[in-house]
mmCIF file of C-alpha atoms and ligand atoms in Angstrom:
data_model
loop_
_atom_site.group_PDB
_atom_site.id
_atom_site.type_symbol
_atom_site.label_atom_id
_atom_site.label_comp_id
_atom_site.label_asym_id
_atom_site.label_seq_id
_atom_site.Cartn_x
_atom_site.Cartn_y
_atom_site.Cartn_z
ATOM 1 C CA LEU A 16 -30.705 -14.806 10.700
ATOM 2 C CA ALA A 17 -31.701 -13.520 7.289
ATOM 3 C CA PHE A 18 -30.358 -10.142 8.305
ATOM 4 C CA LEU A 19 -27.042 -11.666 9.408
ATOM 5 C CA VAL A 20 -26.631 -13.537 6.140
ATOM 6 C CA LEU A 21 -27.414 -10.399 4.199
ATOM 7 C CA ALA A 22 -24.937 -8.383 6.252
ATOM 8 C CA CYS A 23 -22.223 -10.986 5.595
ATOM 9 C CA LEU A 24 -22.919 -10.959 1.892
ATOM 10 C CA VAL A 25 -22.762 -7.181 1.722
ATOM 11 C CA CYS A 26 -19.540 -7.142 3.750
ATOM 12 C CA GLY A 27 -17.962 -9.800 1.563
ATOM 13 C CA TYR A 28 -18.954 -7.932 -1.551
ATOM 14 C CA LEU A 29 -17.547 -4.640 -0.302
ATOM 15 C CA THR A 30 -14.257 -6.186 0.823
ATOM 16 C CA ARG A 31 -13.880 -7.928 -2.524
ATOM 17 C CA ARG A 32 -14.600 -4.753 -4.391
ATOM 18 C CA TYR A 33 -12.073 -2.953 -2.211
ATOM 19 C CA PHE A 34 -9.349 -5.493 -2.961
ATOM 20 C CA ASP A 35 -10.274 -5.754 -6.628
ATOM 21 C CA ARG A 36 -9.894 -2.026 -6.882
ATOM 22 C CA ARG A 37 -6.456 -2.159 -5.248
ATOM 23 C CA MET A 38 -5.395 -4.941 -7.642
ATOM 24 C CA THR A 39 -6.627 -2.918 -10.603
ATOM 25 C CA LEU A 40 -4.811 0.141 -9.339
ATOM 26 C CA ALA A 41 -1.527 -1.796 -9.137
ATOM 27 C CA THR A 42 -1.951 -3.221 -12.638
ATOM 28 C CA ASP A 43 -2.846 0.219 -13.942
ATOM 29 C CA MET A 44 0.200 1.734 -12.251
ATOM 30 C CA ARG A 45 2.522 -0.682 -14.038
ATOM 31 C CA LYS A 46 0.837 0.108 -17.318
ATOM 32 C CA GLY A 47 0.925 3.817 -16.481
ATOM 33 C CA MET A 48 4.695 3.784 -16.001
ATOM 34 C CA ARG A 49 5.143 2.189 -19.414
ATOM 35 C CA ASN A 50 2.701 4.571 -21.084
ATOM 36 C CA GLY A 51 4.062 7.794 -19.645
ATOM 37 C CA GLU A 52 1.001 8.607 -17.546
ATOM 38 C CA PHE A 53 3.144 9.856 -14.635
ATOM 39 C CA HIS A 54 4.900 13.180 -14.432
ATOM 40 C CA LEU A 55 6.532 15.277 -11.752
ATOM 41 C CA VAL A 56 5.601 18.720 -10.564
ATOM 42 C CA TYR A 57 8.030 20.833 -8.573
ATOM 43 C CA GLN A 58 7.211 23.045 -5.637
ATOM 44 C CA PRO A 59 9.690 25.806 -4.771
ATOM 45 C CA LEU A 60 11.323 26.187 -1.361
ATOM 46 C CA VAL A 61 12.137 29.681 -0.204
ATOM 47 C CA GLU A 62 14.682 30.915 2.292
ATOM 48 C CA LEU A 63 12.569 32.922 4.716
ATOM 49 C CA GLY A 64 15.287 35.268 5.920
ATOM 50 C CA THR A 65 16.158 36.566 2.458
ATOM 51 C CA GLY A 66 13.328 35.515 0.163
ATOM 52 C CA ALA A 67 15.859 33.659 -1.974
ATOM 53 C CA PHE A 68 14.908 30.581 -3.967
ATOM 54 C CA SER A 69 16.545 27.565 -2.353
ATOM 55 C CA GLY A 70 15.292 24.603 -4.338
ATOM 56 C CA VAL A 71 12.349 22.389 -5.155
ATOM 57 C CA GLU A 72 10.544 19.289 -3.985
ATOM 58 C CA ALA A 73 9.438 16.870 -6.703
ATOM 59 C CA LEU A 74 5.885 15.579 -6.325
ATOM 60 C CA LEU A 75 4.418 12.774 -8.380
ATOM 61 C CA ARG A 76 1.281 13.141 -10.489
ATOM 62 C CA TRP A 77 -0.678 10.401 -12.236
ATOM 63 C CA ASN A 78 -3.058 11.071 -15.038
ATOM 64 C CA HIS A 79 -5.089 7.895 -15.298
ATOM 65 C CA PRO A 80 -6.454 7.354 -18.841
ATOM 66 C CA SER A 81 -10.032 6.740 -17.701
ATOM 67 C CA ALA A 82 -10.205 7.929 -14.076
ATOM 68 C CA GLY A 83 -8.330 11.197 -14.683
ATOM 69 C CA PRO A 84 -5.854 12.626 -12.176
ATOM 70 C CA ILE A 85 -5.342 10.415 -9.114
ATOM 71 C CA ARG A 86 -3.839 11.955 -5.981
ATOM 72 C CA PRO A 87 -0.559 10.540 -4.637
ATOM 73 C CA ASP A 88 -2.199 10.199 -1.204
ATOM 74 C CA LEU A 89 -4.329 7.530 -2.837
ATOM 75 C CA PHE A 90 -1.941 5.589 -5.053
ATOM 76 C CA ILE A 91 1.330 5.800 -3.051
ATOM 77 C CA PRO A 92 -0.105 3.761 -0.127
ATOM 78 C CA VAL A 93 -1.341 1.130 -2.584
ATOM 79 C CA ALA A 94 2.098 1.008 -4.210
ATOM 80 C CA GLU A 95 3.655 0.578 -0.764
ATOM 81 C CA GLU A 96 1.337 -2.283 0.099
ATOM 82 C CA ASN A 97 2.216 -4.413 -2.888
ATOM 83 C CA GLY A 98 5.886 -3.544 -3.217
ATOM 84 C CA LEU A 99 5.371 -1.566 -6.406
ATOM 85 C CA ILE A 100 6.740 1.515 -4.649
ATOM 86 C CA VAL A 101 10.339 0.540 -5.436
ATOM 87 C CA GLU A 102 9.630 0.435 -9.152
ATOM 88 C CA LEU A 103 7.610 3.623 -8.877
ATOM 89 C CA THR A 104 10.417 5.444 -7.055
ATOM 90 C CA ARG A 105 12.917 4.368 -9.713
ATOM 91 C CA HIS A 106 10.485 5.783 -12.235
ATOM 92 C CA VAL A 107 10.362 9.034 -10.235
ATOM 93 C CA PHE A 108 14.188 9.187 -10.210
ATOM 94 C CA ALA A 109 14.209 8.755 -13.986
ATOM 95 C CA LEU A 110 11.561 11.440 -14.468
ATOM 96 C CA ALA A 111 13.511 13.840 -12.226
ATOM 97 C CA ALA A 112 16.727 13.163 -14.119
ATOM 98 C CA ALA A 113 14.958 13.862 -17.404
ATOM 99 C CA ASP A 114 13.623 17.180 -16.045
ATOM 100 C CA LEU A 115 16.938 18.434 -14.656
ATOM 101 C CA ARG A 116 18.014 20.490 -17.653
ATOM 102 C CA THR A 117 14.586 22.113 -17.956
ATOM 103 C CA LEU A 118 14.522 22.918 -14.244
ATOM 104 C CA GLY A 119 17.774 24.839 -14.555
ATOM 105 C CA LEU A 120 18.510 24.760 -10.827
ATOM 106 C CA PRO A 121 21.211 27.223 -9.711
ATOM 107 C CA PRO A 122 24.380 25.989 -7.963
ATOM 108 C CA HIS A 123 23.771 24.565 -4.482
ATOM 109 C CA ALA A 124 20.011 24.409 -4.942
ATOM 110 C CA HIS A 125 18.174 21.578 -3.223
ATOM 111 C CA LEU A 126 16.361 18.889 -5.125
ATOM 112 C CA GLY A 127 13.968 17.114 -2.768
ATOM 113 C CA LEU A 128 12.626 13.653 -3.530
ATOM 114 C CA ASN A 129 10.358 11.457 -1.426
ATOM 115 C CA VAL A 130 11.580 7.943 -0.666
ATOM 116 C CA CYS A 131 10.015 5.224 1.426
ATOM 117 C CA ALA A 132 11.276 2.971 4.187
ATOM 118 C CA GLN A 133 10.723 -0.200 2.176
ATOM 119 C CA HIS A 134 13.119 0.988 -0.507
ATOM 120 C CA MET A 135 15.696 2.254 1.996
ATOM 121 C CA ALA A 136 15.872 -1.187 3.567
ATOM 122 C CA ARG A 137 16.972 -2.812 0.301
ATOM 123 C CA THR A 138 20.583 -3.432 -0.601
ATOM 124 C CA ASP A 139 20.075 -1.934 -4.078
ATOM 125 C CA PHE A 140 18.723 1.377 -2.754
ATOM 126 C CA VAL A 141 22.155 3.004 -2.900
ATOM 127 C CA ASP A 142 22.603 1.911 -6.524
ATOM 128 C CA ASP A 143 19.267 3.482 -7.458
ATOM 129 C CA VAL A 144 20.181 6.781 -5.820
ATOM 130 C CA GLU A 145 23.700 6.745 -7.247
ATOM 131 C CA ALA A 146 22.303 6.379 -10.756
ATOM 132 C CA LEU A 147 20.398 9.615 -10.150
ATOM 133 C CA LEU A 148 23.416 11.312 -8.552
ATOM 134 C CA ARG A 149 25.459 10.636 -11.664
ATOM 135 C CA ARG A 150 22.809 12.403 -13.759
ATOM 136 C CA ILE A 151 22.737 15.327 -11.323
ATOM 137 C CA GLU A 152 26.517 15.686 -11.222
ATOM 138 C CA GLY A 153 26.612 16.584 -14.884
ATOM 139 C CA LEU A 154 24.585 19.702 -14.087
ATOM 140 C CA GLY A 155 26.594 21.363 -11.365
ATOM 141 C CA PRO A 156 26.598 21.245 -7.591
ATOM 142 C CA ILE A 157 23.005 20.426 -6.668
ATOM 143 C CA THR A 158 22.165 18.935 -3.281
ATOM 144 C CA LEU A 159 19.925 15.902 -3.346
ATOM 145 C CA VAL A 160 17.656 15.867 -0.301
ATOM 146 C CA LEU A 161 15.816 12.627 0.375
ATOM 147 C CA GLU A 162 12.604 12.982 2.351
ATOM 148 C CA VAL A 163 11.376 10.163 4.557
ATOM 149 C CA THR A 164 7.945 10.497 6.065
ATOM 150 C CA GLU A 165 7.634 10.150 9.767
ATOM 151 C CA ARG A 166 4.278 8.414 9.356
ATOM 152 C CA ALA A 167 5.837 5.105 8.364
ATOM 153 C CA ALA A 168 8.074 3.282 10.787
ATOM 154 C CA LEU A 169 11.606 3.001 9.489
ATOM 155 C CA PRO A 170 13.061 -0.420 10.239
ATOM 156 C CA ASP A 171 15.965 -0.025 12.605
ATOM 157 C CA SER A 172 18.170 -2.247 10.507
ATOM 158 C CA GLU A 173 21.863 -2.343 9.726
ATOM 159 C CA VAL A 174 21.059 -2.145 5.997
ATOM 160 C CA VAL A 175 19.166 1.132 6.433
ATOM 161 C CA ARG A 176 21.961 2.624 8.519
ATOM 162 C CA ALA A 177 24.641 1.515 6.071
ATOM 163 C CA ASN A 178 22.669 2.848 3.093
ATOM 164 C CA MET A 179 22.198 6.204 4.750
ATOM 165 C CA ARG A 180 25.828 6.426 5.722
ATOM 166 C CA ARG A 181 27.026 5.632 2.205
ATOM 167 C CA LEU A 182 24.713 8.178 0.617
ATOM 168 C CA ARG A 183 25.629 10.818 3.150
ATOM 169 C CA GLU A 184 29.259 10.313 2.140
ATOM 170 C CA ARG A 185 28.152 11.021 -1.412
ATOM 171 C CA GLY A 186 26.674 14.350 -0.311
ATOM 172 C CA VAL A 187 23.038 13.326 0.025
ATOM 173 C CA GLN A 188 21.084 15.085 2.784
ATOM 174 C CA TRP A 189 18.109 13.719 4.689
ATOM 175 C CA ALA A 190 14.839 15.291 5.690
ATOM 176 C CA ILE A 191 12.172 14.007 8.056
ATOM 177 C CA ASP A 192 8.881 14.695 6.308
ATOM 178 C CA ASP A 193 5.508 15.462 7.923
ATOM 179 C CA PHE A 194 7.240 15.995 11.239
ATOM 180 C CA GLY A 195 4.938 15.977 14.248
ATOM 181 C CA THR A 196 2.278 13.685 12.785
ATOM 182 C CA GLY A 197 3.900 10.326 13.498
ATOM 183 C CA HIS A 198 4.367 8.504 16.736
ATOM 184 C CA SER A 199 8.119 8.140 16.721
ATOM 185 C CA SER A 200 9.330 11.695 16.258
ATOM 186 C CA LEU A 201 12.243 11.615 18.652
ATOM 187 C CA ALA A 202 13.351 8.118 17.745
ATOM 188 C CA TYR A 203 13.369 9.185 14.110
ATOM 189 C CA ILE A 204 15.629 12.137 14.708
ATOM 190 C CA GLU A 205 18.163 9.914 16.427
ATOM 191 C CA GLN A 206 17.986 7.161 13.870
ATOM 192 C CA LEU A 207 18.062 9.339 10.778
ATOM 193 C CA GLU A 208 20.588 11.940 11.857
ATOM 194 C CA ALA A 209 18.533 14.174 9.608
ATOM 195 C CA ASP A 210 19.659 17.485 8.178
ATOM 196 C CA PHE A 211 16.141 18.910 7.866
ATOM 197 C CA LEU A 212 12.872 18.706 9.705
ATOM 198 C CA LYS A 213 9.843 19.343 7.548
ATOM 199 C CA ILE A 214 7.133 20.635 9.842
ATOM 200 C CA ASP A 215 3.793 19.196 8.808
ATOM 201 C CA ARG A 216 1.304 21.659 7.436
ATOM 202 C CA ALA A 217 -1.230 20.743 10.137
ATOM 203 C CA PHE A 218 0.900 22.765 12.579
ATOM 204 C CA VAL A 219 1.621 25.550 10.133
ATOM 205 C CA ASN A 220 -2.116 25.958 9.570
ATOM 206 C CA SER A 221 -2.622 26.456 13.283
ATOM 207 C CA VAL A 222 -0.881 29.839 13.348
ATOM 208 C CA GLY A 223 -3.475 32.293 14.552
ATOM 209 C CA THR A 224 -6.287 29.726 14.685
ATOM 210 C CA ASP A 225 -5.596 26.781 16.978
ATOM 211 C CA ALA A 226 -3.846 27.622 20.246
ATOM 212 C CA VAL A 227 -2.891 24.040 21.183
ATOM 213 C CA SER A 228 -1.331 23.212 17.805
ATOM 214 C CA ALA A 229 0.449 26.549 17.899
ATOM 215 C CA VAL A 230 2.093 25.483 21.162
ATOM 216 C CA VAL A 231 3.139 22.222 19.504
ATOM 217 C CA LEU A 232 4.539 24.224 16.603
ATOM 218 C CA GLU A 233 6.625 26.397 18.905
ATOM 219 C CA THR A 234 7.835 23.281 20.734
ATOM 220 C CA ILE A 235 8.889 21.636 17.476
ATOM 221 C CA ILE A 236 10.771 24.793 16.495
ATOM 222 C CA THR A 237 12.565 24.926 19.853
ATOM 223 C CA LEU A 238 13.466 21.256 19.579
ATOM 224 C CA ALA A 239 14.841 21.611 16.058
ATOM 225 C CA ARG A 240 16.916 24.620 17.048
ATOM 226 C CA LYS A 241 18.397 22.824 20.050
ATOM 227 C CA LEU A 242 19.281 19.848 17.869
ATOM 228 C CA ASP A 243 20.775 22.135 15.251
ATOM 229 C CA LEU A 244 18.424 20.895 12.548
ATOM 230 C CA ARG A 245 17.310 23.164 9.751
ATOM 231 C CA MET A 246 13.571 23.469 9.373
ATOM 232 C CA VAL A 247 11.253 23.605 6.406
ATOM 233 C CA ALA A 248 7.689 24.666 7.116
ATOM 234 C CA GLU A 249 5.329 23.004 4.677
ATOM 235 C CA GLY A 250 1.881 24.137 3.593
ATOM 236 C CA VAL A 251 2.460 27.858 4.177
ATOM 237 C CA GLU A 252 -0.617 29.565 2.763
ATOM 238 C CA THR A 253 -0.710 33.056 4.257
ATOM 239 C CA ALA A 254 1.511 36.084 4.852
ATOM 240 C CA ARG A 255 0.741 35.763 8.548
ATOM 241 C CA GLN A 256 2.005 32.175 8.748
ATOM 242 C CA SER A 257 5.085 33.111 6.743
ATOM 243 C CA ALA A 258 5.891 36.058 9.034
ATOM 244 C CA PHE A 259 5.366 33.945 12.162
ATOM 245 C CA LEU A 260 7.700 31.216 10.923
ATOM 246 C CA ARG A 261 10.396 33.664 9.931
ATOM 247 C CA ALA A 262 10.133 35.449 13.282
ATOM 248 C CA HIS A 263 10.590 32.099 15.041
ATOM 249 C CA GLY A 264 13.735 31.274 13.108
ATOM 250 C CA VAL A 265 12.374 28.709 10.654
ATOM 251 C CA GLN A 266 14.852 28.836 7.776
ATOM 252 C CA PHE A 267 12.785 27.574 4.829
ATOM 253 C CA GLY A 268 9.177 27.714 3.704
ATOM 254 C CA GLN A 269 7.189 25.774 1.162
ATOM 255 C CA GLY A 270 3.520 26.294 0.324
ATOM 256 C CA TYR A 271 0.931 27.891 -1.890
ATOM 257 C CA TYR A 272 1.802 31.308 -0.461
ATOM 258 C CA TYR A 273 5.165 31.131 -2.260
ATOM 259 C CA GLY A 274 4.398 28.833 -5.160
ATOM 260 C CA ARG A 275 2.232 25.897 -6.179
ATOM 261 C CA PRO A 276 3.734 22.669 -7.476
ATOM 262 C CA MET A 277 4.391 23.283 -11.184
ATOM 263 C CA ARG A 278 5.793 21.640 -14.306
ATOM 264 C CA ALA A 279 9.573 21.879 -14.731
ATOM 265 C CA ARG A 280 9.174 24.205 -17.715
ATOM 266 C CA ASP A 281 7.309 26.780 -15.589
ATOM 267 C CA LEU A 282 9.913 27.111 -12.836
ATOM 268 C CA GLY A 283 12.010 29.707 -14.697
ATOM 269 C CA ALA A 284 9.053 32.099 -15.058
ATOM 270 C CA TRP A 285 8.123 31.587 -11.410
ATOM 271 C CA ARG A 286 11.660 32.461 -10.313
ATOM 272 C CA GLN A 287 11.625 35.599 -12.443
ATOM 273 C CA ALA A 288 8.364 36.773 -10.904
ATOM 274 C CA PHE A 289 8.804 35.673 -7.296
ATOM 275 C CA VAL A 290 9.015 38.268 -4.556
ATOM 276 C CA LEU A 291 8.611 37.308 -0.906
ATOM 277 C CA ASP A 292 5.721 39.276 0.614
ATOM 278 C CA PRO A 293 4.875 41.594 -2.266
ATOM 279 C CA PRO A 294 2.773 44.514 -1.029
ATOM 280 C CA GLY A 295 -0.919 43.738 -0.895
ATOM 281 C CA LYS A 296 -0.545 40.001 -1.321
ATOM 282 C CA ASP A 297 -2.755 38.220 1.179
ATOM 283 C CA GLY A 298 -2.751 41.014 3.697
ATOM 284 C CA ALA A 299 0.967 41.812 3.479
ATOM 285 C CA PRO A 300 1.346 45.491 4.398
ATOM 286 C CA LEU A 301 1.022 48.010 1.586
ATOM 287 C CA VAL A 302 3.908 50.382 2.012
ATOM 288 C CA ALA A 303 3.899 53.531 -0.108
HETATM 289 P P1 C2E B 666 4.556 15.636 1.148
HETATM 290 O O1 C2E B 666 5.858 15.045 0.756
HETATM 291 O O2 C2E B 666 4.433 16.111 2.567
HETATM 292 O O3 C2E B 666 4.297 16.809 0.123
HETATM 293 C C1 C2E B 666 3.639 17.998 0.429
HETATM 294 C C2 C2E B 666 2.216 17.967 -0.005
HETATM 295 O O4 C2E B 666 1.581 19.184 0.395
HETATM 296 C C3 C2E B 666 2.029 17.927 -1.511
HETATM 297 O O5 C2E B 666 0.842 17.179 -1.753
HETATM 298 C C4 C2E B 666 1.816 19.374 -1.884
HETATM 299 O O6 C2E B 666 1.144 19.545 -3.108
HETATM 300 C C5 C2E B 666 0.997 19.828 -0.709
HETATM 301 N N1 C2E B 666 1.082 21.267 -0.466
HETATM 302 C C6 C2E B 666 2.123 22.077 -0.677
HETATM 303 N N2 C2E B 666 1.879 23.334 -0.298
HETATM 304 C C7 C2E B 666 0.625 23.357 0.187
HETATM 305 C C8 C2E B 666 -0.205 24.378 0.758
HETATM 306 O O7 C2E B 666 0.165 25.533 0.886
HETATM 307 N N3 C2E B 666 -1.444 23.997 1.170
HETATM 308 C C9 C2E B 666 -1.903 22.728 1.055
HETATM 309 N N4 C2E B 666 -3.123 22.452 1.484
HETATM 310 N N5 C2E B 666 -1.141 21.724 0.525
HETATM 311 C C10 C2E B 666 0.112 22.034 0.094
HETATM 312 P P2 C2E B 666 0.776 16.087 -2.892
HETATM 313 O O8 C2E B 666 1.569 16.532 -4.067
HETATM 314 O O9 C2E B 666 -0.686 15.772 -3.087
HETATM 315 O O10 C2E B 666 1.525 14.868 -2.262
HETATM 316 C C11 C2E B 666 0.996 14.233 -1.134
HETATM 317 C C12 C2E B 666 1.994 13.269 -0.555
HETATM 318 O O11 C2E B 666 2.218 12.157 -1.427
HETATM 319 C C13 C2E B 666 3.368 13.886 -0.325
HETATM 320 O O12 C2E B 666 3.358 14.620 0.867
HETATM 321 C C14 C2E B 666 4.229 12.650 -0.271
HETATM 322 O O13 C2E B 666 4.183 12.067 1.003
HETATM 323 C C15 C2E B 666 3.539 11.735 -1.259
HETATM 324 N N6 C2E B 666 4.279 11.788 -2.524
HETATM 325 C C16 C2E B 666 4.176 12.660 -3.543
HETATM 326 N N7 C2E B 666 5.056 12.365 -4.519
HETATM 327 C C17 C2E B 666 5.749 11.276 -4.104
HETATM 328 C C18 C2E B 666 6.807 10.484 -4.659
HETATM 329 O O14 C2E B 666 7.336 10.731 -5.741
HETATM 330 N N8 C2E B 666 7.244 9.418 -3.895
HETATM 331 C C19 C2E B 666 6.708 9.134 -2.667
HETATM 332 N N9 C2E B 666 7.194 8.076 -1.985
HETATM 333 N N10 C2E B 666 5.731 9.864 -2.123
HETATM 334 C C20 C2E B 666 5.242 10.918 -2.823
HETATM 335 MG MG1 MG B 667 7.849 15.394 0.949
HETATM 336 MG MG1 MG B 668 6.181 17.133 3.288
HETATM 337 MG MG1 MG B 669 3.232 16.559 4.435
#
């Protein structure tokens, strides 16, 4: 019995600590937005056929005053749980708008932003995106691509459909993020009428290492081609993966092999220096 009581006490303590921590994180996030602790980094997307720069995805970073950098994988789920994600996404939109001039995106470049289902199901979602579109319009024809992760179930609601339709009419494009990791892949494609499939890096990593995942990767590619969806391979880290994807008709790549997520001010220098498959890089053939 003593053991049982002790076990209960320990469990209770741990659960409380867990929830306390989540509460603290939410409070800190609010404070962090006010105090400018968040910033965006931008990861380039490359057109695999030509090596041309095609745009960027914005990724959120939080520099916590005492805990240091906290990964989005950690704080985004907490923000989703307590509804703070809507405020946080508006903050992201504002940060992206403020970075636009510095980014200096060329005409028709893509600007990718991650949005969540919770926000898309709200009637004010379109207003939030339109506020950003107005800021973008001042800077030339840039395509806003909204990424929705396949991991979270998107409510099949009339509001979501209407929001998506209205934004599509305004030129917004849609991408299914982390494709292949969720449980509703096919339903998602139907529901979203997406323009892009972002192939999760778990499958990209499998090139040349994991035969089963490689089969899944080839199946995803075949599916996307049949459905006339453009593909973005994420998490490309090697010349071999890049070559495989290009050979299989994947149109866009994103990953450390091409460029790491970077501050807006560093994108210009990256674009100046970027060459797809420079000789000698990560086993790319050295041609005299
Ligand atoms: P995601 O949207 O799938 O973003 C891609 C993630 O892969 C990023 O992680 C990026 O830094 C990482 N990555 C890119 N290339 C490589 C590579 O070659 N190798 C490896 N190992 N990783 C690579 P990050 O920045 O830590 O973001 C993690 C996730 O957090 C994102 O996954 C996205 O789901 C979420 N997230 C980030 N920013 C936001 C945001 O502003 N709003 C929302 N709702 N979610 C966000
Ligand atoms: Mg994304
Ligand atoms: Mg992604
Ligand atoms: Mg991913």
